[in-house]
Amino acid sequence: MARKVTTRRVWVSTVAAWLFGFLIFLPILWMVLTSFKSELDAFAMPPKFLLFHWTTENYATVQERSDYFHHALNSIIIAGGSTLIAMIIAIPAAWSMAFSPTKRTKDVLLWMLSTKMMPSVGVLVPIYLIVRDLGMLDTRTSLVIILCFGNLPIVIWMLFTYFKEIPKDILEAARMDGATIGRELVYVLTPMAVPGLASTLLLNFILAWNEAFWTLNLSTLEAAPLTTFIASYSSPEGLFWAKLSAASTLAIAPIIILGWFTQRQLVRGLTFGAVK
Amino acid sequence: MATQQTQVLGRALLMPAVALLFIWMIVPLAMTIYFSTLHYSLLDSENWSFVGLENFRYFLTDPAFLTSLRNTLVLVGSILAITILLGTPLALLLDQPVLGRSVVRLMVIAPFFVMPTVSALVWKNLLMHPVSGLFAWIATSLGLTPIDWFTDVPLFAVILIVAWQWLPFATLILLTALQSQDEEQKEAAEMDGASALSKFIYLTLPHLARPITVVILIETIFLLTVFAEIFVTTGGGPGLQTTNIAFLIYAQALIQFDVGNASAGGLVAVVIANIVAFFLVRIVGRNLEA
């Protein structure tokens, strides 16, 4: 009797969960379906769900029209470059705060987070003028530097929470055995920190990949990453739904796949380790 | 001896990050303060003059400011409410035994990885289009009149789009928290004959307090500055109906080229963000202790 109820409950939860999951996923699914339609089918009323002439010509047109690969490469360079530089600056800082904290460490951490709360738009004008006067508008370098600073507080916070969880006893034991700080770093700390480093790297890569404020305002063509590439489809002459869908699918595919594979690490990273 | 050496080293290692962040904060801020006292237009950049606090007076008394402040608060408040009120039951549901749970989970978290410009374009054109959008077809099929989202309820349309992007975030965090809940405690409560509702109120909800705090903190950081979704869908309009503070300042700086006024607005935005940050940082500060 009890077993029967449980089975029924499983079915109810399963149906409800799939229904909600499908509803939430619907916009993405619809976008992917539309990307394989002809423009005529994309506008068709009533909508054609699966019974339409499937075609991949939109993908070819998108590449011809504005060179997807050029923008994708920009996205990779900008997101990757800013993440790497942020990590190089953040690792020593987080290490120092986690392993030799002072009375002011907590204040420093909170101050760092508060710089993230400063709205980018508040400093858009000066940054725009500095970048313009340096002749660096529409360059990947300027975007790498700006996104690096923008994400730095979050990178430091995440690394700090990971480092803090490494038991200090192990470090002390290593020190007792006469390990130098350099050896301690390479042989003791690094292996234990790898998962934290990896998830910080991933999350910041995703944030930088999707960042749209600075990229929209500081790049036009040469350095434009995928966020800007997609925004060009919002102009009236770019309004071909099937092509828009193909371009959108191309823009989000890499990052969605990366996100799916790494969701477990991401949760820890996203919450500064506050939720386990 | 070793400790002192470590501390010196520690400071040295912390220095670059602190120095760079400080420069990143102070240089633009100082420049913004300076610009905010000038009459300075990018269209006529030779002809600038010192006007004192005139820009602030102009910005703060501009009716557009109050409208955009209200829009900002409505936007942040409703999206927080939607994501938490929908995210909690969704997380509870996904915590149940569900066949193919990992697939459902992938579908639910996917929107979080969609870049804002893409989700704005897809929602605006493929879903919310008043004639050929999927929603219009659903409404017609049900015998209703399709809504012209961006004309009739533009702010609500923006809220829906942004909430869709952040719902997965709230759900994922709450789900992770639920999975670490103490099973024995729940079983003990069940033995004592606790109903599902009282189990939820007395056990689950307190357990979720902390992850909800985290969700509020992180979402607020990002939602205060929502920009791309508005830029792509409505451009702040119609009128000022979807202009938030971030978009208002953007419009003044790069559409009207009024650097002085935009800088004053930028400083106002910084002050507002700091008021919000003050409260948020206290909450997260407490989490830091634990």
XYZ file of C-alpha atoms in Angstrom, chain B:
290
model
C 60.218 34.528 12.965
C 58.439 32.491 10.358
C 55.176 34.222 11.201
C 56.634 37.667 10.721
C 58.159 36.607 7.461
C 54.779 35.231 6.351
C 53.068 38.455 7.266
C 55.449 40.616 5.302
C 55.083 38.272 2.377
C 51.304 38.311 2.847
C 51.169 42.086 2.581
C 53.374 42.038 -0.470
C 51.092 39.525 -2.146
C 47.953 41.456 -1.302
C 49.345 44.777 -2.465
C 48.930 44.468 -6.252
C 45.253 43.539 -6.009
C 44.461 46.313 -3.533
C 46.429 48.910 -5.474
C 44.865 48.019 -8.825
C 41.323 47.898 -7.451
C 41.912 51.191 -5.716
C 43.057 52.833 -8.947
C 40.131 51.224 -10.805
C 37.794 52.731 -8.249
C 39.330 56.126 -7.569
C 40.458 57.391 -10.982
C 37.089 57.140 -12.747
C 35.323 58.297 -9.601
C 37.527 61.396 -9.266
C 37.055 62.156 -12.950
C 33.293 61.712 -12.629
C 33.210 64.107 -9.692
C 35.235 66.642 -11.702
C 33.068 66.297 -14.829
C 29.903 66.551 -12.786
C 30.750 70.160 -11.958
C 31.265 71.136 -15.594
C 29.042 72.156 -18.407
C 30.630 69.757 -20.860
C 29.180 68.325 -24.037
C 30.978 65.913 -26.335
C 29.448 67.696 -29.318
C 31.096 70.965 -28.311
C 34.030 69.831 -26.204
C 36.065 73.077 -26.645
C 33.378 75.078 -24.944
C 33.249 73.872 -21.374
C 32.708 75.855 -18.202
C 32.504 75.328 -14.475
C 28.910 75.266 -13.223
C 29.222 73.991 -9.645
C 26.320 71.856 -8.534
C 24.072 72.915 -11.416
C 24.192 69.447 -13.040
C 23.032 67.787 -9.831
C 20.165 70.204 -9.489
C 19.227 69.563 -13.094
C 19.537 65.754 -12.826
C 17.725 65.370 -9.504
C 14.827 67.656 -10.451
C 14.446 66.060 -13.874
C 11.191 64.061 -13.759
C 13.044 61.366 -15.698
C 15.189 60.726 -12.623
C 12.293 59.853 -10.328
C 10.686 57.708 -13.018
C 13.894 55.798 -13.625
C 14.562 55.408 -9.905
C 11.095 53.939 -9.494
C 11.610 51.669 -12.492
C 14.935 50.479 -11.063
C 13.360 49.599 -7.713
C 10.351 47.913 -9.333
C 12.660 45.941 -11.610
C 14.971 44.709 -8.836
C 12.112 44.099 -6.370
C 9.854 42.162 -8.723
C 12.622 40.040 -10.169
C 13.846 39.136 -6.672
C 10.281 38.260 -5.684
C 9.594 36.198 -8.817
C 12.844 34.258 -8.721
C 12.566 33.412 -5.026
C 8.826 32.683 -4.972
C 9.039 30.473 -8.061
C 12.541 29.186 -7.395
C 11.664 27.725 -3.981
C 8.816 25.431 -5.137
C 10.822 24.513 -8.219
C 13.803 23.558 -6.063
C 11.516 21.565 -3.745
C 10.089 19.779 -6.766
C 13.506 18.939 -8.168
C 14.537 17.669 -4.734
C 11.833 14.985 -5.001
C 12.534 11.686 -6.697
C 11.975 12.549 -10.351
C 12.618 10.288 -13.311
C 15.294 11.842 -15.522
C 16.080 14.504 -12.960
C 19.449 15.367 -14.434
C 17.870 16.164 -17.803
C 15.193 18.347 -16.185
C 17.920 20.084 -14.247
C 19.845 20.887 -17.407
C 16.706 22.379 -18.962
C 15.982 24.463 -15.879
C 19.454 25.973 -15.502
C 20.051 26.645 -19.206
C 18.658 30.232 -19.285
C 21.332 31.350 -16.832
C 24.017 30.849 -19.460
C 22.190 32.676 -22.234
C 23.797 36.063 -22.819
C 21.462 38.994 -22.077
C 21.514 40.323 -25.624
C 20.382 36.955 -26.985
C 17.601 36.375 -24.510
C 16.323 39.906 -25.085
C 16.203 39.427 -28.866
C 14.662 35.963 -28.750
C 11.950 36.977 -26.284
C 11.180 40.194 -28.098
C 10.901 38.712 -31.571
C 10.135 35.013 -31.389
C 7.942 34.954 -28.289
C 6.445 38.363 -27.568
C 5.862 39.593 -31.099
C 2.192 40.682 -31.138
C 1.429 39.071 -34.525
C 3.791 36.196 -35.214
C 5.148 35.459 -31.735
C 4.564 32.176 -29.967
C 2.682 33.924 -27.135
C 0.343 35.605 -29.596
C -0.472 32.216 -31.109
C -1.103 30.701 -27.657
C -3.388 33.605 -26.746
C -5.313 33.337 -30.024
C -5.671 29.582 -29.636
C -7.186 30.130 -26.205
C -9.573 32.686 -27.684
C -7.815 35.678 -26.090
C -6.496 38.853 -27.652
C -2.710 38.763 -27.976
C -0.884 41.315 -25.834
C 1.364 43.855 -27.509
C 3.971 43.392 -24.768
C 6.376 46.236 -25.469
C 3.634 48.768 -26.110
C 1.098 47.866 -23.443
C 3.181 46.489 -20.570
C 6.800 47.293 -21.487
C 8.279 47.240 -17.978
C 6.518 43.974 -17.185
C 7.895 42.504 -20.410
C 11.445 43.457 -19.398
C 10.846 42.029 -15.916
C 9.685 38.714 -17.416
C 12.774 38.438 -19.601
C 15.230 39.208 -16.824
C 13.364 37.024 -14.312
C 13.570 34.122 -16.777
C 17.333 34.563 -16.856
C 17.708 34.631 -13.071
C 15.158 31.996 -12.045
C 17.648 29.185 -12.766
C 20.216 30.837 -10.529
C 17.837 30.985 -7.556
C 16.581 27.459 -8.206
C 20.059 25.973 -8.488
C 21.292 27.579 -5.265
C 18.161 26.641 -3.309
C 18.244 23.103 -4.679
C 21.849 22.668 -3.618
C 20.925 23.896 -0.148
C 17.956 21.515 0.064
C 20.126 18.557 -0.820
C 22.321 19.259 2.181
C 19.339 19.315 4.549
C 19.473 16.883 7.435
C 17.339 13.856 6.446
C 17.174 12.438 9.974
C 15.624 15.624 11.273
C 12.910 15.383 8.631
C 12.271 11.722 9.410
C 12.038 12.459 13.119
C 9.481 15.172 12.412
C 7.533 12.746 10.233
C 7.494 10.166 13.062
C 6.068 12.823 15.333
C 3.294 13.300 12.829
C 4.310 16.673 11.435
C 2.405 17.660 8.318
C 4.174 18.517 5.097
C 3.312 22.169 5.625
C 4.708 22.388 9.145
C 7.810 20.498 8.071
C 8.277 23.129 5.387
C 7.702 26.081 7.730
C 9.733 24.870 10.699
C 12.514 22.875 9.075
C 12.970 23.714 5.423
C 12.349 27.440 5.462
C 14.873 28.231 8.229
C 17.368 26.024 6.399
C 16.805 28.109 3.265
C 17.272 31.474 4.999
C 20.957 31.635 4.271
C 20.868 30.602 0.607
C 18.021 33.064 0.069
C 20.238 35.787 1.529
C 22.965 34.814 -0.892
C 20.525 34.870 -3.812
C 19.321 38.337 -2.827
C 22.870 39.637 -2.474
C 24.176 38.384 -5.788
C 21.061 39.116 -7.822
C 20.901 42.668 -6.468
C 24.505 43.308 -7.488
C 23.672 42.348 -11.051
C 20.073 43.595 -11.274
C 20.790 47.159 -10.148
C 22.691 47.614 -13.397
C 20.465 45.760 -15.878
C 21.318 47.302 -19.215
C 21.586 45.004 -22.223
C 18.012 43.712 -22.000
C 16.644 47.260 -22.060
C 19.122 48.429 -24.696
C 18.102 45.626 -27.063
C 14.345 45.458 -26.479
C 12.897 48.887 -25.781
C 15.741 51.398 -25.717
C 14.190 52.716 -22.515
C 10.834 53.447 -24.089
C 8.097 53.943 -24.891
C 8.672 57.318 -23.305
C 10.525 56.534 -20.119
C 8.541 53.463 -19.196
C 11.482 51.060 -19.184
C 14.287 53.509 -18.411
C 16.165 52.507 -15.277
C 18.936 54.607 -13.722
C 21.629 52.774 -15.669
C 19.873 53.369 -18.965
C 19.073 57.022 -18.171
C 22.725 57.837 -17.593
C 23.725 55.911 -20.675
C 21.210 57.905 -22.719
C 22.548 61.210 -21.407
C 26.178 60.301 -21.977
C 26.185 58.534 -25.305
C 22.945 59.618 -26.959
C 22.763 63.248 -25.843
C 26.539 63.552 -25.292
C 25.955 65.585 -22.117
C 28.989 64.529 -20.074
C 28.381 66.930 -17.179
C 24.838 65.831 -16.562
C 25.599 62.150 -17.111
C 28.439 62.369 -14.590
C 26.157 63.915 -11.999
C 23.733 61.069 -12.701
C 26.564 58.560 -12.411
C 27.424 59.861 -8.959
C 23.794 59.652 -7.903
C 23.805 56.028 -9.108
C 26.964 55.359 -7.099
C 25.312 56.805 -3.981
C 22.167 54.705 -4.469
C 24.256 51.566 -5.041
C 26.206 52.309 -1.881
C 23.063 52.680 0.190
C 21.918 49.279 -1.059
C 25.419 47.860 -0.641
C 25.578 49.069 2.931
C 22.681 46.836 3.923
C 23.709 43.919 1.741
C 27.298 43.945 2.925
C 26.157 43.744 6.537
C 24.179 40.617 5.741
C 26.985 38.966 3.841
C 29.422 40.106 6.499
C 27.501 38.019 8.977
C 27.667 35.061 6.624
C 31.397 35.539 6.433
C 31.791 34.955 10.174
C 30.108 31.575 10.109
